């Protein structure tokens, strides 16, 4: 028993890089999750939400609406973005913002005449959790706000019950207006999230296995023997990459087909766009698998590194943690993740129903990530080939 224990401990400590990854990974993941959820914590240790970007379209341009916008800008939980109504609707429709506050023309006159107010909160249907957070921040700001620049009295008592915030705002005629995609082809975001999010995580783990096969061939001596044949190292590299893309593409296709047949995921006329996104995503993911193989010196190192990279990218990219609860700096870091661009592209196509031309920039970013990582992986692979042939 003790001999087995001694042998296993010696094997464990013989690969210091693998040992470092084994114990560093939990610390790294804890750090990422704490940083991501720091958007729900303030400096005093209390609970708060991350600052919300709220487009505000002032179609009245009166002293009253300008005063209200100024008061909203003073909120510590809102970042007000002055825009036109068309810009506000476009931001919400494309998923850039959860909602937008629109003041219609004649707001000030309607307030003075005590007639229905021409204002509304336009929001993207399906983002209920984010909308609830936005309402919890915005509505208290509006309560007690007098467009004439005076502090209104608190809500009056009716019978034995005080008028609640929701009723008070309702009396102000704030209209909640959802922007809906075509129901015949639109999908519930809570269906797109698990299908696309989990698919991306599994895809990264699977392509890491392809990179691991290179290290297995290296340790067994197969790779060195292949380099002695007429086969060029570049041919071997591109063959591995193509293998990763094909297998990953088939895996994605099976996952989306299953989701369509079993859970009713609607593809509609989006098949060409879906195929393009799948191709760009599988290319980007496969390149990461080869890069990890180039960085690692053994399968043990590769295993620890792959788990860490995949989980970190999935966490910051939105596959595991909702982006809207993250602080601003974490949202910027998310732009480095394949998961972010892949997930947003699938959202744009399958939920927001955006035309392909508006999704092409995300596809281009995925392709660019794939090219950059592939070049880095190819450089490391050539170094490995030079080492094994001399």
Tab-separated table of C-alpha atoms in Angstrom:
chain	number	residue	atom	x	y	z
A	1	UNK	CA	0.000	0.000	0.000
A	2	UNK	CA	2.706	2.497	1.014
A	3	UNK	CA	4.826	1.541	-1.979
A	4	UNK	CA	1.913	2.357	-4.279
A	5	UNK	CA	1.398	5.628	-2.436
A	6	UNK	CA	5.101	6.491	-2.746
A	7	UNK	CA	5.116	5.666	-6.470
A	8	UNK	CA	2.036	7.784	-7.189
A	9	UNK	CA	3.391	10.721	-5.194
A	10	UNK	CA	6.682	10.537	-7.076
A	11	UNK	CA	4.800	10.561	-10.384
A	12	UNK	CA	2.689	13.483	-9.214
A	13	UNK	CA	5.654	15.615	-8.168
A	14	UNK	CA	7.801	14.644	-11.162
A	15	UNK	CA	5.825	16.946	-13.485
A	16	UNK	CA	5.958	20.297	-11.746
A	17	UNK	CA	3.966	22.162	-14.393
A	18	UNK	CA	1.141	19.643	-14.178
A	19	UNK	CA	1.317	19.828	-10.384
A	20	UNK	CA	1.118	23.624	-10.519
A	21	UNK	CA	-1.953	23.510	-12.767
A	22	UNK	CA	-3.631	20.943	-10.516
A	23	UNK	CA	-3.473	23.224	-7.469
A	24	UNK	CA	-3.570	26.561	-9.263
A	25	UNK	CA	-6.784	25.775	-11.147
A	26	UNK	CA	-9.150	25.928	-8.119
A	27	UNK	CA	-7.597	29.236	-7.027
A	28	UNK	CA	-7.963	30.619	-10.551
A	29	UNK	CA	-11.610	29.593	-10.841
A	30	UNK	CA	-12.496	31.017	-7.426
A	31	UNK	CA	-10.843	34.298	-8.432
A	32	UNK	CA	-12.773	34.484	-11.713
A	33	UNK	CA	-16.141	33.761	-10.092
A	34	UNK	CA	-15.555	36.233	-7.252
A	35	UNK	CA	-14.572	38.928	-9.743
A	36	UNK	CA	-17.602	38.148	-11.919
A	37	UNK	CA	-20.041	38.342	-9.016
A	38	UNK	CA	-18.374	41.485	-7.655
A	39	UNK	CA	-20.898	43.363	-9.778
A	40	UNK	CA	-23.421	42.498	-7.056
A	41	UNK	CA	-21.334	43.883	-4.188
A	42	UNK	CA	-20.512	47.430	-3.170
A	43	UNK	CA	-17.502	48.707	-1.284
A	44	UNK	CA	-19.336	48.528	2.012
A	45	UNK	CA	-20.057	44.850	1.621
A	46	UNK	CA	-23.736	45.380	0.848
A	47	UNK	CA	-25.607	44.182	-2.185
A	48	UNK	CA	-25.995	46.185	-5.349
A	49	UNK	CA	-26.253	45.609	-9.073
A	50	UNK	CA	-23.703	46.545	-11.679
A	51	UNK	CA	-24.299	49.897	-13.358
A	52	UNK	CA	-26.928	49.560	-16.087
A	53	UNK	CA	-26.654	51.302	-19.445
A	54	UNK	CA	-30.018	52.945	-20.167
A	55	UNK	CA	-30.595	54.733	-23.490
A	56	UNK	CA	-32.963	57.690	-23.055
A	57	UNK	CA	-34.687	59.277	-26.038
A	58	UNK	CA	-36.041	62.748	-25.252
A	59	UNK	CA	-38.535	63.495	-27.996
A	60	UNK	CA	-40.037	66.414	-26.087
A	61	UNK	CA	-36.843	68.387	-25.402
A	62	UNK	CA	-38.674	70.433	-22.787
A	63	UNK	CA	-37.333	71.780	-19.522
A	64	UNK	CA	-39.356	69.087	-17.741
A	65	UNK	CA	-37.858	66.124	-19.610
A	66	UNK	CA	-34.353	67.592	-19.472
A	67	UNK	CA	-34.723	67.907	-15.705
A	68	UNK	CA	-35.841	64.266	-15.405
A	69	UNK	CA	-32.941	63.048	-17.550
A	70	UNK	CA	-30.557	65.077	-15.398
A	71	UNK	CA	-31.950	63.455	-12.244
A	72	UNK	CA	-31.560	59.992	-13.774
A	73	UNK	CA	-27.953	60.777	-14.695
A	74	UNK	CA	-27.273	61.403	-11.005
A	75	UNK	CA	-28.216	57.799	-10.168
A	76	UNK	CA	-25.267	55.662	-9.045
A	77	UNK	CA	-26.799	52.558	-10.640
A	78	UNK	CA	-27.694	53.985	-14.059
A	79	UNK	CA	-25.531	55.110	-16.944
A	80	UNK	CA	-27.745	57.307	-19.116
A	81	UNK	CA	-27.088	57.377	-22.861
A	82	UNK	CA	-28.864	60.246	-24.687
A	83	UNK	CA	-30.026	58.913	-28.067
A	84	UNK	CA	-32.775	59.400	-30.625
A	85	UNK	CA	-35.853	57.184	-30.522
A	86	UNK	CA	-34.718	55.233	-33.589
A	87	UNK	CA	-31.310	54.655	-32.013
A	88	UNK	CA	-32.925	53.521	-28.757
A	89	UNK	CA	-35.159	51.002	-30.532
A	90	UNK	CA	-32.219	49.722	-32.577
A	91	UNK	CA	-30.054	49.213	-29.475
A	92	UNK	CA	-32.808	47.211	-27.781
A	93	UNK	CA	-33.743	45.250	-30.893
A	94	UNK	CA	-30.118	44.175	-31.503
A	95	UNK	CA	-29.693	43.135	-27.876
A	96	UNK	CA	-27.139	45.820	-27.062
A	97	UNK	CA	-29.343	47.133	-24.253
A	98	UNK	CA	-32.044	45.532	-22.103
A	99	UNK	CA	-34.416	48.495	-22.369
A	100	UNK	CA	-34.711	52.156	-23.268
A	101	UNK	CA	-36.753	55.019	-21.810
A	102	UNK	CA	-38.553	57.098	-24.429
A	103	UNK	CA	-40.133	60.499	-23.724
A	104	UNK	CA	-42.675	61.366	-26.425
A	105	UNK	CA	-43.365	64.836	-27.754
A	106	UNK	CA	-45.823	66.765	-25.590
A	107	UNK	CA	-44.750	65.121	-22.323
A	108	UNK	CA	-44.526	68.425	-20.430
A	109	UNK	CA	-47.926	69.656	-21.653
A	110	UNK	CA	-49.558	66.329	-20.809
A	111	UNK	CA	-48.121	66.469	-17.306
A	112	UNK	CA	-49.510	69.962	-16.727
A	113	UNK	CA	-52.938	68.957	-18.076
A	114	UNK	CA	-52.825	65.704	-16.079
A	115	UNK	CA	-53.542	63.661	-19.192
A	116	UNK	CA	-51.849	60.351	-20.094
A	117	UNK	CA	-48.115	60.875	-20.392
A	118	UNK	CA	-46.410	59.968	-23.696
A	119	UNK	CA	-43.521	57.971	-22.234
A	120	UNK	CA	-42.647	54.308	-22.330
A	121	UNK	CA	-39.998	51.793	-21.376
A	122	UNK	CA	-39.143	49.752	-24.458
A	123	UNK	CA	-37.501	46.419	-23.655
A	124	UNK	CA	-36.384	43.234	-25.343
A	125	UNK	CA	-38.824	40.436	-24.713
A	126	UNK	CA	-37.383	37.362	-23.039
A	127	UNK	CA	-34.785	39.062	-20.843
A	128	UNK	CA	-37.050	38.955	-17.798
A	129	UNK	CA	-34.321	38.749	-15.166
A	130	UNK	CA	-32.394	41.708	-16.569
A	131	UNK	CA	-35.610	43.678	-17.064
A	132	UNK	CA	-36.563	43.047	-13.443
A	133	UNK	CA	-33.230	44.470	-12.295
A	134	UNK	CA	-33.659	47.498	-14.575
A	135	UNK	CA	-37.149	48.146	-13.200
A	136	UNK	CA	-35.936	47.812	-9.619
A	137	UNK	CA	-33.418	50.586	-10.290
A	138	UNK	CA	-35.418	52.842	-12.608
A	139	UNK	CA	-38.848	52.907	-10.959
A	140	UNK	CA	-37.631	54.140	-7.543
A	141	UNK	CA	-35.784	56.910	-9.387
A	142	UNK	CA	-39.005	57.992	-11.098
A	143	UNK	CA	-41.104	57.861	-7.946
A	144	UNK	CA	-41.184	61.254	-6.275
A	145	UNK	CA	-39.719	63.003	-9.321
A	146	UNK	CA	-41.572	66.158	-10.342
A	147	UNK	CA	-40.920	67.323	-13.917
A	148	UNK	CA	-41.399	70.881	-12.653
A	149	UNK	CA	-38.257	70.437	-10.562
A	150	UNK	CA	-39.999	70.025	-7.214
A	151	UNK	CA	-39.944	67.074	-4.886
A	152	UNK	CA	-43.345	65.400	-4.947
A	153	UNK	CA	-45.038	64.209	-1.830
A	154	UNK	CA	-44.806	60.542	-1.017
A	155	UNK	CA	-47.527	58.297	-2.447
A	156	UNK	CA	-50.845	58.916	-0.719
A	157	UNK	CA	-52.729	56.434	1.437
A	158	UNK	CA	-55.797	54.698	0.043
A	159	UNK	CA	-57.934	53.249	2.783
A	160	UNK	CA	-55.597	51.358	5.115
A	161	UNK	CA	-52.986	50.486	2.493
A	162	UNK	CA	-50.246	52.655	1.032
A	163	UNK	CA	-50.061	52.913	-2.734
A	164	UNK	CA	-47.170	50.726	-3.871
A	165	UNK	CA	-44.426	51.771	-6.293
A	166	UNK	CA	-45.881	49.734	-9.158
A	167	UNK	CA	-49.344	51.342	-8.748
A	168	UNK	CA	-47.798	54.779	-8.420
A	169	UNK	CA	-45.899	54.417	-11.675
A	170	UNK	CA	-49.002	52.951	-13.309
A	171	UNK	CA	-50.873	56.113	-12.371
A	172	UNK	CA	-48.133	58.014	-14.172
A	173	UNK	CA	-49.008	55.939	-17.272
A	174	UNK	CA	-45.493	54.576	-17.839
A	175	UNK	CA	-46.021	52.067	-20.637
A	176	UNK	CA	-43.927	48.899	-20.804
A	177	UNK	CA	-43.522	48.023	-24.477
A	178	UNK	CA	-41.839	44.752	-25.512
A	179	UNK	CA	-40.044	44.445	-28.836
A	180	UNK	CA	-41.006	41.066	-30.236
A	181	UNK	CA	-39.339	39.068	-32.966
A	182	UNK	CA	-41.453	37.162	-35.464
A	183	UNK	CA	-43.175	34.466	-33.418
A	184	UNK	CA	-43.040	31.965	-36.265
A	185	UNK	CA	-39.257	31.758	-36.115
A	186	UNK	CA	-38.216	33.320	-32.800
A	187	UNK	CA	-36.920	31.124	-29.980
A	188	UNK	CA	-37.145	31.550	-26.243
A	189	UNK	CA	-33.789	32.888	-24.979
A	190	UNK	CA	-33.923	30.336	-22.171
A	191	UNK	CA	-33.762	27.668	-24.887
A	192	UNK	CA	-30.950	29.300	-26.868
A	193	UNK	CA	-28.797	29.861	-23.748
A	194	UNK	CA	-28.454	26.232	-22.601
A	195	UNK	CA	-28.202	24.832	-26.127
A	196	UNK	CA	-25.559	27.258	-27.418
A	197	UNK	CA	-23.839	27.866	-24.065
A	198	UNK	CA	-23.355	24.215	-23.164
A	199	UNK	CA	-22.494	23.335	-26.772
A	200	UNK	CA	-19.592	25.789	-26.709
A	201	UNK	CA	-18.264	24.423	-23.410
A	202	UNK	CA	-18.381	20.826	-24.636
A	203	UNK	CA	-16.852	21.864	-27.948
A	204	UNK	CA	-13.810	23.372	-26.232
A	205	UNK	CA	-13.327	20.275	-24.093
A	206	UNK	CA	-13.593	18.007	-27.132
A	207	UNK	CA	-11.073	19.912	-29.255
A	208	UNK	CA	-8.675	19.881	-26.307
A	209	UNK	CA	-8.729	16.112	-26.723
A	210	UNK	CA	-7.489	16.493	-30.299
A	211	UNK	CA	-4.579	18.557	-29.016
A	212	UNK	CA	-3.968	15.900	-26.409
A	213	UNK	CA	-3.624	13.286	-29.147
A	214	UNK	CA	-0.575	15.183	-30.443
A	215	UNK	CA	1.096	14.934	-27.034
A	216	UNK	CA	0.182	11.254	-26.812
A	217	UNK	CA	1.840	10.643	-30.185
A	218	UNK	CA	4.846	12.646	-29.003
A	219	UNK	CA	5.259	10.586	-25.813
A	220	UNK	CA	4.857	7.276	-27.657
A	221	UNK	CA	7.398	8.247	-30.312
A	222	UNK	CA	4.835	8.149	-33.127
A	223	UNK	CA	5.214	11.856	-33.845
A	224	UNK	CA	8.997	11.611	-34.228
A	225	UNK	CA	8.601	8.705	-36.658
A	226	UNK	CA	6.028	10.655	-38.685
A	227	UNK	CA	8.487	13.522	-39.009
A	228	UNK	CA	10.988	11.080	-40.546
A	229	UNK	CA	8.573	10.316	-43.391
A	230	UNK	CA	8.026	12.504	-46.477
A	231	UNK	CA	5.052	14.022	-44.645
A	232	UNK	CA	5.834	17.640	-43.841
A	233	UNK	CA	5.138	19.008	-40.328
A	234	UNK	CA	2.814	21.591	-41.867
A	235	UNK	CA	0.764	18.828	-43.481
A	236	UNK	CA	0.427	17.054	-40.146
A	237	UNK	CA	-0.590	20.293	-38.430
A	238	UNK	CA	-3.262	21.239	-40.969
A	239	UNK	CA	-4.547	17.679	-40.969
A	240	UNK	CA	-5.033	17.822	-37.198
A	241	UNK	CA	-6.737	21.214	-37.474
A	242	UNK	CA	-9.062	20.030	-40.240
A	243	UNK	CA	-9.899	16.943	-38.208
A	244	UNK	CA	-10.810	19.153	-35.256
A	245	UNK	CA	-13.023	21.408	-37.380
A	246	UNK	CA	-14.885	18.494	-39.013
A	247	UNK	CA	-15.505	16.599	-35.771
A	248	UNK	CA	-16.525	19.774	-33.923
A	249	UNK	CA	-18.854	20.829	-36.744
A	250	UNK	CA	-20.575	17.434	-36.697
A	251	UNK	CA	-20.933	17.622	-32.909
A	252	UNK	CA	-22.545	21.054	-33.137
A	253	UNK	CA	-24.828	19.884	-35.933
A	254	UNK	CA	-26.015	16.914	-33.860
A	255	UNK	CA	-26.607	19.133	-30.804
A	256	UNK	CA	-28.685	21.666	-32.748
A	257	UNK	CA	-30.584	18.929	-34.589
A	258	UNK	CA	-31.411	17.264	-31.274
A	259	UNK	CA	-32.537	20.594	-29.782
A	260	UNK	CA	-34.715	21.225	-32.829
A	261	UNK	CA	-36.389	17.801	-32.827
A	262	UNK	CA	-36.797	17.345	-29.069
A	263	UNK	CA	-37.099	20.865	-27.635
A	264	UNK	CA	-38.531	22.712	-30.624
A	265	UNK	CA	-35.584	24.983	-31.418
A	266	UNK	CA	-36.687	26.885	-34.524
A	267	UNK	CA	-34.157	27.245	-37.320
A	268	UNK	CA	-36.552	28.644	-39.948
A	269	UNK	CA	-34.760	30.403	-42.790
A	270	UNK	CA	-31.640	30.825	-40.653
A	271	UNK	CA	-29.840	27.677	-41.820
A	272	UNK	CA	-27.194	29.456	-43.977
A	273	UNK	CA	-26.363	31.851	-41.135
A	274	UNK	CA	-26.318	29.009	-38.617
A	275	UNK	CA	-23.875	27.026	-40.754
A	276	UNK	CA	-21.555	30.042	-41.056
A	277	UNK	CA	-21.580	30.635	-37.290
A	278	UNK	CA	-20.952	26.945	-36.633
A	279	UNK	CA	-18.026	26.899	-39.063
A	280	UNK	CA	-16.401	30.019	-37.578
A	281	UNK	CA	-16.955	28.758	-34.022
A	282	UNK	CA	-15.525	25.301	-34.665
A	283	UNK	CA	-12.490	26.831	-36.386
A	284	UNK	CA	-11.804	29.130	-33.421
A	285	UNK	CA	-12.267	26.322	-30.883
A	286	UNK	CA	-10.120	23.828	-32.815
A	287	UNK	CA	-7.251	26.298	-33.023
A	288	UNK	CA	-7.287	26.596	-29.229
A	289	UNK	CA	-6.921	22.828	-28.908
A	290	UNK	CA	-3.740	22.886	-30.998
A	291	UNK	CA	-2.385	25.919	-29.147
A	292	UNK	CA	-2.778	24.139	-25.807
A	293	UNK	CA	-0.883	21.180	-27.249
A	294	UNK	CA	1.934	23.493	-28.306
A	295	UNK	CA	2.179	25.129	-24.889
A	296	UNK	CA	2.037	21.903	-22.864
A	297	UNK	CA	4.976	19.550	-22.441
A	298	UNK	CA	2.961	16.530	-21.313
A	299	UNK	CA	-0.598	15.199	-21.281
A	300	UNK	CA	-0.806	15.948	-17.560
A	301	UNK	CA	-0.003	19.599	-18.178
A	302	UNK	CA	-2.433	19.681	-21.097
A	303	UNK	CA	-5.252	18.262	-18.998
A	304	UNK	CA	-4.900	20.843	-16.242
A	305	UNK	CA	-4.353	23.719	-18.652
A	306	UNK	CA	-7.310	22.720	-20.840
A	307	UNK	CA	-9.705	22.516	-17.900
A	308	UNK	CA	-8.560	25.904	-16.637
A	309	UNK	CA	-8.740	27.667	-20.003
A	310	UNK	CA	-12.119	26.177	-20.944
A	311	UNK	CA	-13.775	26.940	-17.607
A	312	UNK	CA	-12.352	30.465	-17.405
A	313	UNK	CA	-13.374	31.324	-20.976
A	314	UNK	CA	-16.814	29.817	-20.390
A	315	UNK	CA	-17.262	31.731	-17.139
A	316	UNK	CA	-16.267	35.145	-18.445
A	317	UNK	CA	-17.856	34.566	-21.862
A	318	UNK	CA	-21.417	34.126	-20.611
A	319	UNK	CA	-21.790	30.347	-20.902
A	320	UNK	CA	-21.746	29.884	-17.118
A	321	UNK	CA	-22.322	33.345	-15.582
A	322	UNK	CA	-24.788	35.936	-16.951
A	323	UNK	CA	-22.851	38.886	-18.351
A	324	UNK	CA	-25.284	41.479	-17.035
A	325	UNK	CA	-24.313	40.853	-13.404
A	326	UNK	CA	-20.603	41.305	-14.101
A	327	UNK	CA	-18.761	44.566	-13.406
A	328	UNK	CA	-17.718	46.690	-16.381
A	329	UNK	CA	-14.096	45.497	-16.468
A	330	UNK	CA	-15.212	41.836	-16.589
A	331	UNK	CA	-17.493	42.589	-19.539
A	332	UNK	CA	-14.466	43.966	-21.381
A	333	UNK	CA	-12.445	40.852	-20.559
A	334	UNK	CA	-15.325	38.759	-21.930
A	335	UNK	CA	-14.525	40.111	-25.401
A	336	UNK	CA	-11.415	37.901	-25.390
A	337	UNK	CA	-13.491	34.735	-25.052
A	338	UNK	CA	-14.639	32.548	-27.933
A	339	UNK	CA	-17.726	31.744	-25.864
A	340	UNK	CA	-18.840	35.382	-25.844
A	341	UNK	CA	-18.695	35.866	-29.612
A	342	UNK	CA	-20.163	32.459	-30.378
A	343	UNK	CA	-22.998	32.802	-27.884
A	344	UNK	CA	-23.876	36.327	-29.023
A	345	UNK	CA	-23.873	35.212	-32.669
A	346	UNK	CA	-26.283	32.363	-31.888
A	347	UNK	CA	-28.456	34.786	-29.890
A	348	UNK	CA	-28.513	37.277	-32.770
A	349	UNK	CA	-29.601	34.622	-35.226
A	350	UNK	CA	-31.924	32.334	-33.282
A	351	UNK	CA	-33.516	34.776	-30.835
A	352	UNK	CA	-33.113	38.382	-31.958
A	353	UNK	CA	-33.742	37.363	-35.572
A	354	UNK	CA	-31.170	39.795	-36.932
A	355	UNK	CA	-30.329	39.597	-40.641
A	356	UNK	CA	-27.122	37.799	-41.523
A	357	UNK	CA	-25.393	41.023	-42.579
A	358	UNK	CA	-25.637	42.300	-38.974
A	359	UNK	CA	-24.190	39.053	-37.611
A	360	UNK	CA	-21.224	38.992	-40.001
A	361	UNK	CA	-19.056	41.179	-37.683
A	362	UNK	CA	-19.320	38.540	-34.926
A	363	UNK	CA	-18.503	35.797	-37.437
A	364	UNK	CA	-15.514	37.860	-38.585
A	365	UNK	CA	-14.265	38.186	-34.991
A	366	UNK	CA	-14.556	34.420	-34.451
A	367	UNK	CA	-12.650	33.826	-37.682
A	368	UNK	CA	-10.019	36.386	-36.665
A	369	UNK	CA	-9.552	34.702	-33.290
A	370	UNK	CA	-9.179	31.376	-35.059
A	371	UNK	CA	-6.558	32.754	-37.456
A	372	UNK	CA	-4.522	34.430	-34.705
A	373	UNK	CA	-4.539	31.361	-32.463
A	374	UNK	CA	-3.791	29.066	-35.421
A	375	UNK	CA	-0.697	31.088	-36.349
A	376	UNK	CA	0.550	30.905	-32.753
A	377	UNK	CA	-0.144	27.156	-32.608
A	378	UNK	CA	1.597	26.589	-35.958
A	379	UNK	CA	4.715	28.416	-34.724
A	380	UNK	CA	4.867	26.221	-31.616
A	381	UNK	CA	4.244	23.094	-33.682
A	382	UNK	CA	7.161	23.937	-35.996
A	383	UNK	CA	9.402	24.344	-32.940
A	384	UNK	CA	8.261	20.938	-31.698
A	385	UNK	CA	8.981	19.398	-35.095
A	386	UNK	CA	12.464	20.938	-35.150
A	387	UNK	CA	13.171	19.532	-31.687
A	388	UNK	CA	12.077	16.001	-32.577
A	389	UNK	CA	13.978	15.879	-35.870
A	390	UNK	CA	17.335	16.913	-34.397
